[in-house]
Tab-separated table of C-alpha atoms and ligand atoms in Angstrom:
chain	number	residue	atom	x	y	z
A	1	MET	CA	-120.586	257.756	-83.879
A	2	ALA	CA	-122.941	255.350	-85.484
A	3	ASP	CA	-122.073	251.706	-84.812
A	4	GLU	CA	-123.177	248.561	-86.854
A	5	ALA	CA	-126.082	247.927	-84.521
A	6	ARG	CA	-127.486	251.454	-84.884
A	7	ILE	CA	-127.049	251.639	-88.598
A	8	ASN	CA	-128.723	248.396	-88.842
A	9	ALA	CA	-131.701	249.480	-86.627
A	10	VAL	CA	-132.115	252.808	-88.406
A	11	VAL	CA	-131.861	251.497	-91.948
A	12	SER	CA	-133.863	248.508	-91.381
A	13	ASP	CA	-136.801	250.608	-89.899
A	14	ILE	CA	-136.640	253.142	-92.909
A	15	VAL	CA	-136.700	250.074	-95.223
A	16	ASP	CA	-139.837	248.657	-93.332
A	17	GLY	CA	-141.482	251.986	-93.341
A	18	VAL	CA	-140.950	252.356	-97.085
A	19	ARG	CA	-142.253	248.774	-97.767
A	20	ALA	CA	-145.294	249.262	-95.578
A	21	ALA	CA	-146.088	252.356	-97.637
A	22	LEU	CA	-145.649	250.399	-101.072
A	23	PHE	CA	-147.957	247.440	-99.698
A	24	LYS	CA	-150.462	249.916	-98.417
A	25	HIS	CA	-150.920	251.631	-101.704
A	26	ASP	CA	-150.365	248.513	-103.978
A	27	VAL	CA	-147.573	250.374	-105.827
A	28	THR	CA	-147.047	248.777	-109.293
A	29	PHE	CA	-143.855	248.040	-111.289
A	30	ASP	CA	-144.637	251.055	-113.443
A	31	GLU	CA	-144.749	253.282	-110.463
A	32	TYR	CA	-141.506	251.739	-109.123
A	33	ARG	CA	-139.810	252.655	-112.475
A	34	VAL	CA	-141.133	256.231	-112.178
A	35	ALA	CA	-139.687	256.542	-108.831
A	36	LEU	CA	-136.348	255.145	-109.804
A	37	ALA	CA	-136.151	257.469	-112.883
A	38	PHE	CA	-137.107	260.289	-110.476
A	39	LEU	CA	-134.267	259.537	-108.146
A	40	LEU	CA	-131.740	259.337	-110.951
A	41	ASP	CA	-132.979	262.462	-112.416
A	42	ALA	CA	-132.662	264.229	-109.021
A	43	PHE	CA	-129.016	263.045	-108.519
A	44	GLU	CA	-128.130	263.918	-112.081
A	45	LYS	CA	-129.473	267.481	-111.702
A	46	ASN	CA	-127.926	267.980	-108.245
A	47	ASP	CA	-131.371	268.364	-106.695
A	48	VAL	CA	-130.946	266.011	-103.876
A	49	PRO	CA	-130.046	268.651	-101.297
A	50	LEU	CA	-133.280	270.532	-102.164
A	51	LEU	CA	-135.205	267.137	-101.993
A	52	MET	CA	-133.795	266.503	-98.592
A	53	ASP	CA	-134.521	270.082	-97.352
A	54	VAL	CA	-138.143	269.730	-98.371
A	55	PHE	CA	-138.924	266.319	-96.937
A	56	PHE	CA	-136.341	265.573	-94.131
A	57	ASN	CA	-134.061	268.311	-93.036
A	58	THR	CA	-136.686	269.685	-90.682
A	59	THR	CA	-137.194	266.393	-89.098
A	60	ILE	CA	-133.334	266.171	-88.176
A	61	VAL	CA	-133.674	269.842	-86.965
A	62	LYS	CA	-136.518	268.904	-84.668
A	63	ILE	CA	-134.490	265.730	-83.329
A	64	GLU	CA	-131.457	267.727	-82.646
A	65	GLY	CA	-133.489	270.568	-80.984
A	66	LYS	CA	-134.965	268.050	-78.583
A	67	LEU	CA	-131.724	266.687	-77.669
A	68	MET	CA	-130.218	269.947	-77.299
A	69	GLY	CA	-132.692	271.776	-75.212
A	70	GLY	CA	-132.978	275.585	-75.342
A	71	SER	CA	-134.811	277.534	-77.998
A	72	LYS	CA	-136.190	275.513	-80.932
A	73	PRO	CA	-134.064	275.361	-83.996
A	74	SER	CA	-135.080	275.784	-87.649
A	75	LEU	CA	-133.813	274.911	-91.023
A	76	GLU	CA	-130.733	276.727	-92.013
A	77	GLY	CA	-131.461	276.808	-95.629
A	78	PRO	CA	-128.974	277.145	-98.525
A	79	TYR	CA	-128.310	280.851	-98.361
A	80	TYR	CA	-126.177	281.645	-95.228
A	81	LEU	CA	-122.936	283.631	-96.214
A	82	GLU	CA	-120.161	283.527	-93.782
A	83	ASN	CA	-118.414	286.739	-94.145
A	84	ALA	CA	-121.343	289.253	-93.509
A	85	ALA	CA	-120.080	292.565	-91.917
A	86	VAL	CA	-120.759	293.467	-88.195
A	87	VAL	CA	-123.783	295.932	-88.153
A	88	THR	CA	-124.944	298.171	-85.369
A	89	ASP	CA	-128.261	299.671	-86.118
A	90	ARG	CA	-129.307	298.527	-89.633
A	91	LEU	CA	-128.808	295.924	-92.316
A	92	PRO	CA	-127.447	297.401	-95.404
A	93	MET	CA	-130.059	297.801	-98.009
A	94	ARG	CA	-130.354	299.103	-101.532
A	95	ASP	CA	-131.458	302.689	-101.853
A	96	GLU	CA	-134.537	301.938	-103.982
A	97	ASP	CA	-135.647	299.656	-101.117
A	98	GLN	CA	-135.841	302.201	-98.404
A	99	HIS	CA	-139.697	302.853	-98.860
A	100	HIS	CA	-140.484	299.194	-98.045
A	101	THR	CA	-142.058	298.438	-94.651
A	102	ALA	CA	-139.599	298.587	-92.070
A	103	MET	CA	-138.978	295.799	-89.344
A	104	GLN	CA	-136.998	296.068	-86.216
A	105	LEU	CA	-135.305	292.847	-85.036
A	106	ARG	CA	-134.814	292.744	-81.355
A	107	GLY	CA	-134.621	290.643	-78.422
A	108	ARG	CA	-132.404	289.102	-75.862
A	109	VAL	CA	-130.031	286.036	-75.814
A	110	THR	CA	-129.383	284.014	-72.545
A	111	GLY	CA	-128.015	280.836	-71.494
A	112	MET	CA	-129.868	277.901	-70.030
A	113	ASP	CA	-129.306	279.387	-66.668
A	114	GLY	CA	-131.044	282.561	-67.618
A	115	ARG	CA	-128.062	284.790	-67.600
A	116	PRO	CA	-127.554	287.161	-70.563
A	117	LEU	CA	-125.158	286.208	-73.202
A	118	ALA	CA	-123.083	289.214	-73.818
A	119	ARG	CA	-120.948	289.612	-77.122
A	120	ALA	CA	-122.654	286.735	-78.757
A	121	THR	CA	-122.858	287.074	-82.632
A	122	ILE	CA	-126.165	286.883	-84.351
A	123	ASP	CA	-125.973	286.472	-88.017
A	124	VAL	CA	-129.234	287.525	-89.561
A	125	TRP	CA	-130.285	287.154	-93.334
A	126	HIS	CA	-133.187	287.512	-95.074
A	127	SER	CA	-134.640	288.055	-98.779
A	128	THR	CA	-134.910	291.216	-100.583
A	129	PRO	CA	-138.510	292.592	-101.112
A	130	GLU	CA	-138.583	290.620	-104.341
A	131	GLY	CA	-138.033	287.452	-102.397
A	132	ARG	CA	-134.487	286.796	-103.566
A	133	TYR	CA	-131.051	286.321	-101.644
A	134	SER	CA	-128.204	288.769	-101.875
A	135	GLY	CA	-125.031	287.015	-103.009
A	136	ILE	CA	-126.990	284.195	-104.478
A	137	HIS	CA	-129.580	285.432	-106.848
A	138	ASP	CA	-129.795	288.129	-109.714
A	139	GLY	CA	-126.325	289.428	-109.044
A	140	ILE	CA	-127.374	291.333	-106.014
A	141	PRO	CA	-124.308	292.256	-103.981
A	142	PRO	CA	-123.759	289.988	-101.062
A	143	HIS	CA	-123.723	292.520	-98.239
A	144	TYR	CA	-127.484	293.436	-98.572
A	145	TYR	CA	-129.935	292.219	-95.930
A	146	ARG	CA	-127.194	290.435	-94.096
A	147	GLY	CA	-125.236	291.139	-90.968
A	148	LYS	CA	-123.524	290.233	-87.747
A	149	ILE	CA	-125.175	291.848	-84.698
A	150	VAL	CA	-123.228	291.629	-81.363
A	151	THR	CA	-125.366	291.457	-78.223
A	152	ASP	CA	-124.742	294.015	-75.584
A	153	ALA	CA	-123.829	293.332	-71.897
A	154	ASP	CA	-127.469	292.364	-71.180
A	155	GLY	CA	-127.597	290.070	-74.140
A	156	ARG	CA	-129.696	292.371	-76.084
A	157	TYR	CA	-129.775	293.021	-79.838
A	158	ASN	CA	-131.728	295.682	-81.879
A	159	VAL	CA	-131.321	296.222	-85.532
A	160	ARG	CA	-133.654	297.658	-88.443
A	161	SER	CA	-134.253	296.328	-91.714
A	162	ILE	CA	-137.180	295.993	-94.205
A	163	MET	CA	-139.791	293.060	-94.471
A	164	PRO	CA	-138.960	290.058	-96.536
A	165	ILE	CA	-141.652	288.450	-98.615
A	166	PRO	CA	-142.609	284.834	-99.168
A	167	TYR	CA	-139.967	282.926	-100.942
A	168	GLN	CA	-140.509	280.348	-103.730
A	169	ILE	CA	-137.801	277.639	-103.608
A	170	PRO	CA	-136.496	276.487	-107.020
A	171	ASN	CA	-139.121	274.515	-108.645
A	172	GLU	CA	-138.173	274.066	-112.104
A	173	GLY	CA	-136.121	270.866	-111.147
A	174	PRO	CA	-137.260	267.301	-110.047
A	175	THR	CA	-138.144	268.366	-106.644
A	176	GLY	CA	-140.416	271.072	-107.867
A	177	ALA	CA	-141.987	268.629	-110.324
A	178	LEU	CA	-142.742	266.186	-107.558
A	179	LEU	CA	-144.341	268.825	-105.348
A	180	THR	CA	-146.522	269.815	-108.351
A	181	ALA	CA	-147.355	266.248	-109.081
A	182	MET	CA	-148.429	265.957	-105.383
A	183	GLY	CA	-150.699	268.988	-105.835
A	184	ARG	CA	-148.292	270.970	-103.396
A	185	HIS	CA	-146.780	274.404	-103.964
A	186	SER	CA	-143.215	275.378	-103.582
A	187	TRP	CA	-143.534	278.566	-101.288
A	188	ARG	CA	-142.082	279.351	-97.876
A	189	PRO	CA	-143.631	282.127	-95.737
A	190	ALA	CA	-141.598	285.332	-95.455
A	191	HIS	CA	-138.937	284.788	-92.886
A	192	VAL	CA	-135.711	286.039	-91.279
A	193	HIS	CA	-132.889	283.781	-90.761
A	194	TYR	CA	-130.723	283.672	-87.473
A	195	LYS	CA	-127.396	282.041	-86.632
A	196	ILE	CA	-126.078	282.711	-83.125
A	197	SER	CA	-122.659	281.768	-82.129
A	198	ALA	CA	-120.631	282.458	-78.856
A	199	PRO	CA	-117.428	280.958	-77.444
A	200	GLY	CA	-118.314	277.647	-75.722
A	201	MET	CA	-121.875	277.769	-76.778
A	202	HIS	CA	-123.970	275.684	-79.083
A	203	THR	CA	-124.296	277.337	-82.368
A	204	HIS	CA	-128.070	277.964	-82.681
A	205	ILE	CA	-129.954	278.263	-86.038
A	206	SER	CA	-133.414	279.550	-86.287
A	207	GLN	CA	-136.042	281.399	-88.474
A	208	ALA	CA	-138.765	283.818	-87.384
A	209	TYR	CA	-142.030	283.985	-89.338
A	210	PHE	CA	-144.729	286.700	-89.335
A	211	GLU	CA	-148.162	285.959	-87.732
A	212	GLY	CA	-150.776	285.928	-90.210
A	213	GLY	CA	-148.367	285.960	-93.303
A	214	ALA	CA	-148.969	284.008	-96.526
A	215	TYR	CA	-147.850	280.280	-96.215
A	216	VAL	CA	-147.191	280.452	-92.691
A	217	GLU	CA	-149.707	277.615	-92.207
A	218	ASP	CA	-148.522	275.854	-95.262
A	219	ASP	CA	-144.784	276.069	-95.764
A	220	CYS	CA	-143.527	273.727	-98.438
A	221	CYS	CA	-140.474	272.908	-96.253
A	222	GLU	CA	-142.685	272.204	-93.138
A	223	ASP	CA	-140.251	274.172	-90.936
A	224	VAL	CA	-142.788	276.700	-89.210
A	225	CYS	CA	-143.574	275.769	-85.448
A	226	GLU	CA	-145.537	278.121	-83.146
A	227	GLU	CA	-142.676	279.222	-81.208
A	228	HIS	CA	-141.113	280.852	-84.314
A	229	VAL	CA	-144.251	282.771	-85.397
A	230	VAL	CA	-143.902	286.323	-84.252
A	231	ALA	CA	-147.004	288.045	-83.061
A	232	GLU	CA	-148.258	291.013	-85.137
A	233	LYS	CA	-146.901	294.140	-83.478
A	234	VAL	CA	-146.409	297.559	-85.071
A	235	GLU	CA	-144.645	300.621	-83.447
A	236	ASP	CA	-144.854	303.822	-85.505
A	237	GLY	CA	-145.349	301.908	-88.676
A	238	VAL	CA	-142.442	299.540	-87.938
A	239	ARG	CA	-143.096	295.703	-87.654
A	240	ILE	CA	-141.493	294.658	-84.451
A	241	VAL	CA	-139.864	291.251	-84.590
A	242	GLU	CA	-139.119	290.395	-81.023
A	243	VAL	CA	-137.269	287.114	-80.621
A	244	ASP	CA	-135.402	285.862	-77.480
A	245	PHE	CA	-133.040	282.917	-77.581
A	246	VAL	CA	-132.033	280.415	-75.101
A	247	ILE	CA	-128.816	278.842	-75.853
A	248	PRO	CA	-127.247	275.828	-74.347
A	249	LYS	CA	-123.487	275.394	-73.744
A	250	ALA	CA	-121.884	273.232	-76.471
A	251	THR	CA	-121.157	270.700	-73.750
A	252	GLU	CA	-124.714	270.572	-72.689
A	253	LYS	CA	-125.707	268.333	-75.528
A	254	ALA	CA	-123.581	265.541	-74.555
A	255	GLN	CA	-125.189	265.451	-71.254
A	256	ALA	CA	-128.658	265.444	-72.773
A	257	ALA	CA	-127.998	262.783	-75.337
B	1	DHB	C1	-134.730	276.952	-99.018
B	1	DHB	C2	-134.484	278.294	-99.132
B	1	DHB	C3	-134.691	279.047	-98.001
B	1	DHB	O1	-134.504	280.484	-98.139
B	1	DHB	C4	-135.104	278.590	-96.791
B	1	DHB	O2	-135.119	279.364	-95.754
B	1	DHB	C5	-135.146	277.145	-96.623
B	1	DHB	C6	-134.989	276.402	-97.834
B	1	DHB	C7	-134.485	276.021	-100.262
B	1	DHB	O3	-134.445	276.640	-101.351
B	1	DHB	O4	-134.300	274.910	-100.002
B	2	FE	FE1	-134.642	281.447	-96.384
């Protein structure tokens, strides 16, 4: 865990970085007061988690990914639910959504040694075709567009769902107001979330994005990296989302760090 020297080094560098920016832009007392009021408002309205998601969460994700090795991780986002059901061939969906463009999530999970990871659990979750999350928004029952897939003896998984669409993060609070004031938007590209767990293995969290999709080049949370953008591939009208994962052992981090 962090010791005094590390806390001092990290916090001092953060403070130095902020001071350098303040000097660089000749930030005035009036602006300083606006910033202070903004922070107090964000705390009061419980908007700090969103603020951190937008500006810093992906930075820590990148650092952890570098220390860990294996496939690059992504932001988890706030909408993972623990108790999704095990699914074998398709994610549960609302009857009225059946006509939407189908997608097939498939790929293979291996360890760092290249050997397949059999019976790993892959939690997948994604938005509805309206860009909402089940169990979170609009009273949508929590089992839709979520499921736990179990990999086969060769580490493979293969499950059908329908395409999500871009997602607008809550923008009515202080974080949304800040993005607007900066001339930025609050949209994320359409994405699928993955959380992969297996006994003795590091829990890997990722997202997949769709090549050519809106906001892929301009994610408000700045999470998209090239490795996570799935090339356009369609088979019989079904968008193929083929993603392989390389997962380190839980103990491999300690060696890397
Ligand atoms: C947020 C929402 C998401 O669906 C996501 O993937 C990442 C972040 C958010 O609202 O902060
Ligand atoms: Fe999401």
